[in-house]
PDB file of C-alpha atoms and ligand atoms in Angstrom:
ATOM      1  CA  MET A  30       5.434  12.506  15.854  1.00 98.00           C
ATOM      2  CA  LEU A  31       6.469  13.898  12.685  1.00 98.00           C
ATOM      3  CA  ASN A  32       9.851  15.297  11.629  1.00 98.00           C
ATOM      4  CA  VAL A  33      10.510  17.103   8.479  1.00 98.00           C
ATOM      5  CA  LYS A  34      14.144  17.746   7.880  1.00 98.00           C
ATOM      6  CA  ASN A  35      15.643  19.462   4.973  1.00 98.00           C
ATOM      7  CA  LEU A  36      12.816  18.927   2.726  1.00 98.00           C
ATOM      8  CA  VAL A  37      13.207  19.960  -0.939  1.00 98.00           C
ATOM      9  CA  VAL A  38      10.380  19.722  -3.358  1.00 98.00           C
ATOM     10  CA  ASN A  39      10.423  20.678  -7.062  1.00 97.00           C
ATOM     11  CA  TYR A  40       8.116  21.026  -9.856  1.00 96.00           C
ATOM     12  CA  GLY A  41      10.454  20.340 -12.714  1.00 94.00           C
ATOM     13  CA  ALA A  42      12.774  23.675 -12.430  1.00 94.00           C
ATOM     14  CA  ILE A  43      10.731  25.338 -10.026  1.00 94.00           C
ATOM     15  CA  GLN A  44      11.915  24.711  -6.423  1.00 96.00           C
ATOM     16  CA  ALA A  45       8.448  24.879  -4.399  1.00 97.00           C
ATOM     17  CA  VAL A  46       9.815  23.697  -1.162  1.00 98.00           C
ATOM     18  CA  LYS A  47      13.567  24.833   0.101  1.00 97.00           C
ATOM     19  CA  LYS A  48      15.053  22.931   2.645  1.00 97.00           C
ATOM     20  CA  VAL A  49      12.199  23.180   5.315  1.00 98.00           C
ATOM     21  CA  SER A  50      12.287  21.617   8.525  1.00 98.00           C
ATOM     22  CA  PHE A  51       9.756  21.467  11.107  1.00 98.00           C
ATOM     23  CA  ASN A  52       8.287  18.931  13.517  1.00 98.00           C
ATOM     24  CA  ILE A  53       4.824  17.999  15.196  1.00 98.00           C
ATOM     25  CA  GLN A  54       4.600  16.795  18.558  1.00 98.00           C
ATOM     26  CA  GLN A  55       1.941  14.320  19.609  1.00 98.00           C
ATOM     27  CA  GLY A  56      -1.398  15.987  20.475  1.00 98.00           C
ATOM     28  CA  GLU A  57      -0.632  19.177  18.925  1.00 98.00           C
ATOM     29  CA  ILE A  58      -2.393  21.401  16.435  1.00 98.00           C
ATOM     30  CA  VAL A  59       0.348  22.837  14.345  1.00 98.00           C
ATOM     31  CA  THR A  60      -0.130  25.453  11.631  1.00 98.00           C
ATOM     32  CA  LEU A  61       1.749  26.455   8.622  1.00 97.00           C
ATOM     33  CA  ILE A  62       0.658  29.952   7.427  1.00 94.00           C
ATOM     34  CA  GLY A  63       1.868  32.031   4.135  1.00 92.00           C
ATOM     35  CA  ALA A  64       0.729  33.534   0.989  1.00 88.00           C
ATOM     36  CA  ASN A  65      -0.628  31.667  -1.971  1.00 87.00           C
ATOM     37  CA  GLY A  66       2.214  29.819  -3.554  1.00 90.00           C
ATOM     38  CA  ALA A  67       4.309  29.826  -0.283  1.00 93.00           C
ATOM     39  CA  GLY A  68       4.513  25.727  -0.800  1.00 95.00           C
ATOM     40  CA  LYS A  69       2.184  24.862   1.824  1.00 95.00           C
ATOM     41  CA  SER A  70       0.148  22.298  -0.198  1.00 95.00           C
ATOM     42  CA  THR A  71       3.215  20.938  -1.636  1.00 97.00           C
ATOM     43  CA  ILE A  72       4.525  20.180   1.986  1.00 97.00           C
ATOM     44  CA  LEU A  73       1.224  18.557   2.675  1.00 97.00           C
ATOM     45  CA  HIS A  74       1.042  16.417  -0.372  1.00 97.00           C
ATOM     46  CA  THR A  75       4.755  15.124   0.203  1.00 98.00           C
ATOM     47  CA  ILE A  76       3.927  14.278   3.831  1.00 98.00           C
ATOM     48  CA  SER A  77       1.058  12.083   2.315  1.00 97.00           C
ATOM     49  CA  GLY A  78       3.062  10.513  -0.312  1.00 97.00           C
ATOM     50  CA  ILE A  79       1.336  12.114  -3.329  1.00 95.00           C
ATOM     51  CA  MET A  80       4.432  13.815  -4.073  1.00 96.00           C
ATOM     52  CA  ARG A  81       8.127  12.763  -3.700  1.00 97.00           C
ATOM     53  CA  PRO A  82      10.588  15.163  -2.244  1.00 97.00           C
ATOM     54  CA  ALA A  83      14.022  15.824  -4.229  1.00 97.00           C
ATOM     55  CA  SER A  84      15.733  15.539  -0.956  1.00 97.00           C
ATOM     56  CA  GLY A  85      15.231  15.603   2.763  1.00 98.00           C
ATOM     57  CA  GLU A  86      13.617  13.286   5.312  1.00 97.00           C
ATOM     58  CA  ILE A  87      10.209  12.787   6.651  1.00 98.00           C
ATOM     59  CA  THR A  88      10.044  10.885   9.838  1.00 98.00           C
ATOM     60  CA  TYR A  89       6.835   9.629  11.338  1.00 98.00           C
ATOM     61  CA  LEU A  90       6.708   7.509  14.594  1.00 98.00           C
ATOM     62  CA  ASP A  91      10.424   6.933  14.082  1.00 95.00           C
ATOM     63  CA  HIS A  92      10.115   5.577  10.612  1.00 97.00           C
ATOM     64  CA  PRO A  93      11.054   7.372   7.431  1.00 98.00           C
ATOM     65  CA  ILE A  94       8.269   7.802   5.184  1.00 97.00           C
ATOM     66  CA  GLN A  95       9.484  10.009   2.290  1.00 96.00           C
ATOM     67  CA  LYS A  96       9.580   6.898   0.005  1.00 95.00           C
ATOM     68  CA  THR A  97       6.684   5.261   1.462  1.00 97.00           C
ATOM     69  CA  ALA A  98       3.436   4.762  -0.793  1.00 96.00           C
ATOM     70  CA  ALA A  99       0.408   6.947  -0.173  1.00 95.00           C
ATOM     71  CA  PRO A 100      -2.034   3.966   0.640  1.00 94.00           C
ATOM     72  CA  LYS A 101       0.482   2.590   3.175  1.00 95.00           C
ATOM     73  CA  ILE A 102       0.875   6.193   4.740  1.00 96.00           C
ATOM     74  CA  VAL A 103      -2.828   6.298   5.395  1.00 94.00           C
ATOM     75  CA  GLN A 104      -2.780   2.840   6.945  1.00 93.00           C
ATOM     76  CA  ALA A 105      -0.014   3.976   9.166  1.00 95.00           C
ATOM     77  CA  GLY A 106      -2.472   6.654  10.534  1.00 96.00           C
ATOM     78  CA  ILE A 107      -1.991  10.047   8.421  1.00 97.00           C
ATOM     79  CA  SER A 108      -5.017  11.330   6.540  1.00 96.00           C
ATOM     80  CA  GLN A 109      -5.433  14.574   4.701  1.00 94.00           C
ATOM     81  CA  VAL A 110      -8.310  16.506   3.925  1.00 94.00           C
ATOM     82  CA  PRO A 111      -7.566  18.226   0.529  1.00 86.00           C
ATOM     83  CA  GLU A 112      -7.979  21.618  -0.414  1.00 86.00           C
ATOM     84  CA  GLY A 113     -11.384  22.254  -2.133  1.00 78.00           C
ATOM     85  CA  ARG A 114     -12.636  18.996  -0.401  1.00 79.00           C
ATOM     86  CA  HIS A 115     -12.572  16.738  -3.398  1.00 88.00           C
ATOM     87  CA  ILE A 116     -15.593  14.729  -2.213  1.00 87.00           C
ATOM     88  CA  PHE A 117     -17.025  12.150  -4.641  1.00 85.00           C
ATOM     89  CA  PRO A 118     -20.072  13.875  -6.418  1.00 89.00           C
ATOM     90  CA  GLY A 119     -22.648  11.208  -7.529  1.00 90.00           C
ATOM     91  CA  LEU A 120     -22.101   9.199  -4.701  1.00 92.00           C
ATOM     92  CA  SER A 121     -23.933   9.325  -1.223  1.00 93.00           C
ATOM     93  CA  VAL A 122     -22.754  10.921   1.842  1.00 95.00           C
ATOM     94  CA  GLN A 123     -22.781   7.385   3.375  1.00 93.00           C
ATOM     95  CA  GLU A 124     -20.624   6.031   0.368  1.00 93.00           C
ATOM     96  CA  ASN A 125     -18.162   9.155   0.764  1.00 94.00           C
ATOM     97  CA  LEU A 126     -17.588   8.029   4.178  1.00 95.00           C
ATOM     98  CA  GLN A 127     -17.198   4.459   3.291  1.00 88.00           C
ATOM     99  CA  MET A 128     -14.262   5.361   0.751  1.00 88.00           C
ATOM    100  CA  GLY A 129     -12.635   6.961   3.812  1.00 83.00           C
ATOM    101  CA  ALA A 130     -12.494   3.592   5.436  1.00 82.00           C
ATOM    102  CA  PHE A 131     -11.508   1.878   2.064  1.00 76.00           C
ATOM    103  CA  LEU A 132      -8.002   0.954   3.168  1.00 76.00           C
ATOM    104  CA  ARG A 133      -8.927  -0.214   6.762  1.00 73.00           C
ATOM    105  CA  LYS A 134      -8.361  -3.897   7.253  1.00 73.00           C
ATOM    106  CA  ASP A 135      -9.379  -3.673  10.968  1.00 77.00           C
ATOM    107  CA  ARG A 136     -13.169  -3.619  10.063  1.00 70.00           C
ATOM    108  CA  ALA A 137     -14.296  -4.318  13.850  1.00 71.00           C
ATOM    109  CA  HIS A 138     -14.088  -0.606  14.565  1.00 76.00           C
ATOM    110  CA  LEU A 139     -15.753   0.927  11.745  1.00 84.00           C
ATOM    111  CA  SER A 140     -19.167   1.124  13.520  1.00 85.00           C
ATOM    112  CA  GLN A 141     -17.036   3.621  16.192  1.00 87.00           C
ATOM    113  CA  ALA A 142     -15.637   5.612  13.226  1.00 89.00           C
ATOM    114  CA  TYR A 143     -19.075   6.371  12.070  1.00 91.00           C
ATOM    115  CA  GLU A 144     -20.427   7.255  15.392  1.00 92.00           C
ATOM    116  CA  ASP A 145     -17.224   9.552  15.696  1.00 93.00           C
ATOM    117  CA  VAL A 146     -18.282  11.205  12.699  1.00 95.00           C
ATOM    118  CA  TYR A 147     -22.016  11.640  13.268  1.00 95.00           C
ATOM    119  CA  GLN A 148     -20.820  13.029  16.964  1.00 95.00           C
ATOM    120  CA  TYR A 149     -18.936  15.833  15.215  1.00 96.00           C
ATOM    121  CA  PHE A 150     -21.211  16.445  12.254  1.00 95.00           C
ATOM    122  CA  PRO A 151     -24.773  15.544  13.115  1.00 95.00           C
ATOM    123  CA  VAL A 152     -25.798  17.163   9.760  1.00 93.00           C
ATOM    124  CA  LEU A 153     -24.118  14.204   7.825  1.00 95.00           C
ATOM    125  CA  LYS A 154     -26.068  11.624   9.711  1.00 95.00           C
ATOM    126  CA  GLN A 155     -29.336  13.430   8.456  1.00 94.00           C
ATOM    127  CA  ARG A 156     -28.132  13.450   4.993  1.00 92.00           C
ATOM    128  CA  LEU A 157     -26.751   9.875   4.642  1.00 92.00           C
ATOM    129  CA  ASN A 158     -28.571   8.946   1.475  1.00 94.00           C
ATOM    130  CA  GLN A 159     -28.377  12.364  -0.337  1.00 93.00           C
ATOM    131  CA  ASP A 160     -25.853  12.784  -3.071  1.00 95.00           C
ATOM    132  CA  ALA A 161     -22.855  14.590  -1.678  1.00 93.00           C
ATOM    133  CA  ALA A 162     -22.873  16.964  -4.777  1.00 94.00           C
ATOM    134  CA  THR A 163     -26.062  18.540  -3.317  1.00 94.00           C
ATOM    135  CA  LEU A 164     -24.460  19.542  -0.083  1.00 93.00           C
ATOM    136  CA  SER A 165     -23.663  23.150   0.954  1.00 90.00           C
ATOM    137  CA  GLY A 166     -19.924  24.293   0.754  1.00 89.00           C
ATOM    138  CA  GLY A 167     -19.814  23.936   4.539  1.00 89.00           C
ATOM    139  CA  GLU A 168     -21.283  20.688   4.658  1.00 92.00           C
ATOM    140  CA  GLN A 169     -19.081  19.406   1.741  1.00 93.00           C
ATOM    141  CA  GLN A 170     -16.162  20.366   3.972  1.00 93.00           C
ATOM    142  CA  MET A 171     -17.646  18.213   6.817  1.00 94.00           C
ATOM    143  CA  LEU A 172     -17.830  15.341   4.492  1.00 96.00           C
ATOM    144  CA  ALA A 173     -14.169  15.767   3.484  1.00 95.00           C
ATOM    145  CA  MET A 174     -13.301  16.000   7.054  1.00 96.00           C
ATOM    146  CA  GLY A 175     -15.595  12.945   7.964  1.00 96.00           C
ATOM    147  CA  ARG A 176     -14.242  10.994   5.167  1.00 95.00           C
ATOM    148  CA  ALA A 177     -10.920  11.457   6.562  1.00 95.00           C
ATOM    149  CA  LEU A 178     -11.738  10.646  10.226  1.00 96.00           C
ATOM    150  CA  MET A 179     -13.316   7.132   8.839  1.00 95.00           C
ATOM    151  CA  ALA A 180      -9.687   6.273   8.675  1.00 92.00           C
ATOM    152  CA  GLN A 181      -9.358   6.959  12.463  1.00 93.00           C
ATOM    153  CA  PRO A 182      -5.832   8.814  11.898  1.00 95.00           C
ATOM    154  CA  LYS A 183      -3.486   9.599  14.448  1.00 97.00           C
ATOM    155  CA  LEU A 184      -2.362  12.724  12.324  1.00 98.00           C
ATOM    156  CA  MET A 185      -4.931  14.562  10.209  1.00 98.00           C
ATOM    157  CA  LEU A 186      -3.897  17.145   7.732  1.00 98.00           C
ATOM    158  CA  LEU A 187      -6.266  19.739   6.862  1.00 97.00           C
ATOM    159  CA  ASP A 188      -5.532  22.043   3.666  1.00 95.00           C
ATOM    160  CA  GLU A 189      -7.577  25.386   3.762  1.00 93.00           C
ATOM    161  CA  PRO A 190     -10.524  23.975   5.576  1.00 93.00           C
ATOM    162  CA  SER A 191     -12.310  27.337   5.784  1.00 91.00           C
ATOM    163  CA  MET A 192     -11.616  28.340   1.988  1.00 88.00           C
ATOM    164  CA  GLY A 193     -14.866  29.730   0.539  1.00 85.00           C
ATOM    165  CA  LEU A 194     -16.953  29.175   3.359  1.00 86.00           C
ATOM    166  CA  ALA A 195     -19.477  31.787   5.057  1.00 86.00           C
ATOM    167  CA  PRO A 196     -18.018  32.992   8.673  1.00 87.00           C
ATOM    168  CA  LEU A 197     -20.641  31.104  10.770  1.00 85.00           C
ATOM    169  CA  PHE A 198     -19.465  27.680   9.017  1.00 86.00           C
ATOM    170  CA  ILE A 199     -15.670  28.873   9.567  1.00 91.00           C
ATOM    171  CA  ASN A 200     -16.389  29.138  13.255  1.00 91.00           C
ATOM    172  CA  GLU A 201     -17.849  25.869  13.373  1.00 91.00           C
ATOM    173  CA  ILE A 202     -15.263  23.865  11.408  1.00 92.00           C
ATOM    174  CA  PHE A 203     -12.652  25.540  13.626  1.00 95.00           C
ATOM    175  CA  GLU A 204     -14.452  24.401  16.819  1.00 95.00           C
ATOM    176  CA  ILE A 205     -14.741  20.921  15.424  1.00 95.00           C
ATOM    177  CA  ILE A 206     -11.123  20.672  14.725  1.00 97.00           C
ATOM    178  CA  GLN A 207     -10.357  21.699  18.109  1.00 97.00           C
ATOM    179  CA  ALA A 208     -12.745  19.043  19.384  1.00 97.00           C
ATOM    180  CA  ILE A 209     -11.001  16.509  17.149  1.00 97.00           C
ATOM    181  CA  ASN A 210      -7.566  17.335  18.457  1.00 98.00           C
ATOM    182  CA  GLN A 211      -8.980  17.325  21.949  1.00 97.00           C
ATOM    183  CA  ALA A 212     -10.092  13.667  21.508  1.00 95.00           C
ATOM    184  CA  GLY A 213      -6.509  12.778  20.667  1.00 96.00           C
ATOM    185  CA  THR A 214      -5.891  13.397  16.858  1.00 97.00           C
ATOM    186  CA  THR A 215      -2.857  15.462  16.155  1.00 98.00           C
ATOM    187  CA  VAL A 216      -3.526  18.097  13.414  1.00 98.00           C
ATOM    188  CA  LEU A 217      -1.352  19.935  10.895  1.00 98.00           C
ATOM    189  CA  LEU A 218      -3.491  22.796   9.434  1.00 98.00           C
ATOM    190  CA  ILE A 219      -2.648  24.957   6.548  1.00 96.00           C
ATOM    191  CA  GLU A 220      -4.562  28.214   6.435  1.00 91.00           C
ATOM    192  CA  GLN A 221      -4.822  31.473   4.483  1.00 85.00           C
ATOM    193  CA  ASN A 222      -6.922  32.663   7.474  1.00 89.00           C
ATOM    194  CA  ALA A 223      -3.983  32.880   9.315  1.00 92.00           C
ATOM    195  CA  LYS A 224      -5.569  34.789  12.205  1.00 93.00           C
ATOM    196  CA  LYS A 225      -8.048  31.954  12.796  1.00 93.00           C
ATOM    197  CA  ALA A 226      -5.347  29.322  12.510  1.00 95.00           C
ATOM    198  CA  LEU A 227      -3.079  30.670  14.885  1.00 96.00           C
ATOM    199  CA  SER A 228      -5.791  31.385  17.396  1.00 95.00           C
ATOM    200  CA  ILE A 229      -6.301  27.506  17.809  1.00 97.00           C
ATOM    201  CA  ALA A 230      -2.763  26.359  17.129  1.00 98.00           C
ATOM    202  CA  ASP A 231      -0.246  25.544  19.757  1.00 98.00           C
ATOM    203  CA  ARG A 232       2.491  26.174  17.384  1.00 98.00           C
ATOM    204  CA  GLY A 233       3.019  27.806  13.888  1.00 97.00           C
ATOM    205  CA  TYR A 234       5.427  27.957  11.329  1.00 97.00           C
ATOM    206  CA  VAL A 235       5.661  30.958   8.613  1.00 95.00           C
ATOM    207  CA  LEU A 236       6.565  30.052   5.250  1.00 95.00           C
ATOM    208  CA  ALA A 237       7.283  32.426   2.272  1.00 93.00           C
ATOM    209  CA  ALA A 238       8.455  31.570  -1.233  1.00 94.00           C
ATOM    210  CA  GLY A 239       9.095  27.986   0.067  1.00 96.00           C
ATOM    211  CA  GLU A 240      11.416  28.984   2.921  1.00 96.00           C
ATOM    212  CA  LEU A 241      10.436  28.745   6.736  1.00 96.00           C
ATOM    213  CA  LYS A 242      10.704  32.299   8.187  1.00 94.00           C
ATOM    214  CA  LEU A 243       9.605  32.381  11.530  1.00 94.00           C
ATOM    215  CA  HIS A 244       8.239  29.795  14.176  1.00 96.00           C
ATOM    216  CA  GLY A 245       6.542  30.240  17.473  1.00 97.00           C
ATOM    217  CA  THR A 246       3.639  29.468  19.556  1.00 97.00           C
ATOM    218  CA  GLY A 247       0.090  30.488  17.905  1.00 96.00           C
ATOM    219  CA  GLN A 248      -0.102  33.216  20.534  1.00 96.00           C
ATOM    220  CA  GLU A 249       3.538  34.563  19.977  1.00 96.00           C
ATOM    221  CA  LEU A 250       3.095  34.544  16.164  1.00 96.00           C
ATOM    222  CA  LEU A 251      -0.371  36.172  16.378  1.00 95.00           C
ATOM    223  CA  THR A 252       1.273  39.199  18.364  1.00 94.00           C
ATOM    224  CA  ASN A 253       4.408  39.185  16.201  1.00 93.00           C
ATOM    225  CA  SER A 254       4.403  42.473  14.435  1.00 90.00           C
ATOM    226  CA  ALA A 255       5.754  41.346  11.070  1.00 90.00           C
ATOM    227  CA  VAL A 256       3.083  38.379  11.129  1.00 89.00           C
ATOM    228  CA  GLN A 257       0.588  41.033  11.677  1.00 91.00           C
ATOM    229  CA  LYS A 258       1.583  43.261   8.966  1.00 88.00           C
ATOM    230  CA  ALA A 259       1.999  40.517   6.403  1.00 86.00           C
ATOM    231  CA  TYR A 260      -0.770  38.262   7.301  1.00 83.00           C
ATOM    232  CA  LEU A 261      -2.946  39.548   9.608  1.00 82.00           C
ATOM    233  CA  GLY A 262      -4.197  42.724   7.854  1.00 74.00           C
ATOM    234  CA  GLY A 263      -2.845  44.956  10.605  1.00 61.00           C
TER     235      GLY A 263
HETATM  236  P1  LIG B 324      -1.879  28.070  -2.226  1.00 62.83           P
HETATM  237  O1  LIG B 324      -2.520  28.505  -1.143  1.00 62.83           O
HETATM  238  O2  LIG B 324      -2.396  28.789  -3.409  1.00 62.83           O
HETATM  239  O3  LIG B 324      -2.079  26.429  -2.546  1.00 62.83           O
HETATM  240  P2  LIG B 324       0.704  26.992  -1.198  1.00 62.83           P
HETATM  241  O4  LIG B 324       1.336  27.805  -0.091  1.00 62.83           O
HETATM  242  O5  LIG B 324      -0.042  25.782  -0.845  1.00 62.83           O
HETATM  243  O6  LIG B 324      -0.170  28.019  -1.877  1.00 62.83           O
HETATM  244  P3  LIG B 324       1.687  25.512  -3.405  1.00 62.83           P
HETATM  245  O7  LIG B 324       0.521  25.118  -4.040  1.00 62.83           O
HETATM  246  O8  LIG B 324       2.428  24.524  -2.376  1.00 62.83           O
HETATM  247  O9  LIG B 324       1.673  26.762  -2.359  1.00 62.83           O
HETATM  248  O10 LIG B 324       2.631  25.984  -4.532  1.00 62.83           O
HETATM  249  C1  LIG B 324       4.171  26.345  -4.362  1.00 62.83           C
HETATM  250  C2  LIG B 324       4.692  27.038  -5.715  1.00 62.83           C
HETATM  251  O11 LIG B 324       4.887  25.572  -6.447  1.00 62.83           O
HETATM  252  C3  LIG B 324       4.083  27.735  -6.444  1.00 62.83           C
HETATM  253  O12 LIG B 324       5.225  28.608  -6.896  1.00 62.83           O
HETATM  254  C4  LIG B 324       3.216  27.530  -7.362  1.00 62.83           C
HETATM  255  O13 LIG B 324       2.877  28.081  -8.520  1.00 62.83           O
HETATM  256  C5  LIG B 324       4.243  26.139  -7.825  1.00 62.83           C
HETATM  257  N1  LIG B 324       3.342  24.822  -8.246  1.00 62.83           N
HETATM  258  C6  LIG B 324       2.232  24.415  -7.503  1.00 62.83           C
HETATM  259  N2  LIG B 324       1.790  23.054  -7.974  1.00 62.83           N
HETATM  260  C7  LIG B 324       2.550  23.314  -9.057  1.00 62.83           C
HETATM  261  C8  LIG B 324       2.282  22.225 -10.146  1.00 62.83           C
HETATM  262  N3  LIG B 324       1.526  21.649 -10.323  1.00 62.83           N
HETATM  263  N4  LIG B 324       3.273  22.633 -11.399  1.00 62.83           N
HETATM  264  C9  LIG B 324       4.164  23.669 -11.240  1.00 62.83           C
HETATM  265  N5  LIG B 324       4.486  24.477 -10.247  1.00 62.83           N
HETATM  266  C10 LIG B 324       3.442  24.157  -9.316  1.00 62.83           C
END
């Protein structure tokens, strides 16, 4: 579904992503793990068209997208849930969800999109008219995911969904990610919580200082001693 080949991304003189190659098959949950500053978010921003690579190719459903504008990438079926949620404070929960469907031309399926979001996140339905800024951290994460789902993406990019959340919310968010995946959405997940991410991922890639170091199934990486030592606290 997505093929990233020899991706190089720079911030001025800083090379943040160094010839990174990986792929995602339709239906998978794939995770990128790595320490702070490893280049994970930069890769997501480049797939979504927010950043441009210095070189390399990104192919999505057999089309090159490394020069495609971000709105067109959303319309092609890739939605990003950004790190830190970036919900719109001052807008209601419902208005935030509407923003997720802003670029959609096929308004006919919108009511199904709302139903899907309410099914995953019943709490959002209860809070539709509430200012999004008054939601708890966990609820804001749910809103950010719901907003992305309003575009009915084929591929969902999740940047640190567990960041700053209480353990109970983390478990719930990861269960919902699995449910969204089982309903047919392919997932690329970036996480500092490597243990959680690898436990739900079909495959994972380990990134350090902008380079890919290891690749394997979620289970293989969970039991890999180098991964355990560096990322799983053991
Ligand atoms: P984090 O979990 O902290 O977001 P990450 O793995 O997602 O880490 P990136 O945010 O992609 O890492 O950062 C990769 C490298 O690029 C780091 O060295 C970082 O300092 C640098 N970097 C990121 N954003 C910028 C920026 N706006 N300007 C300059 N350098 C940046």
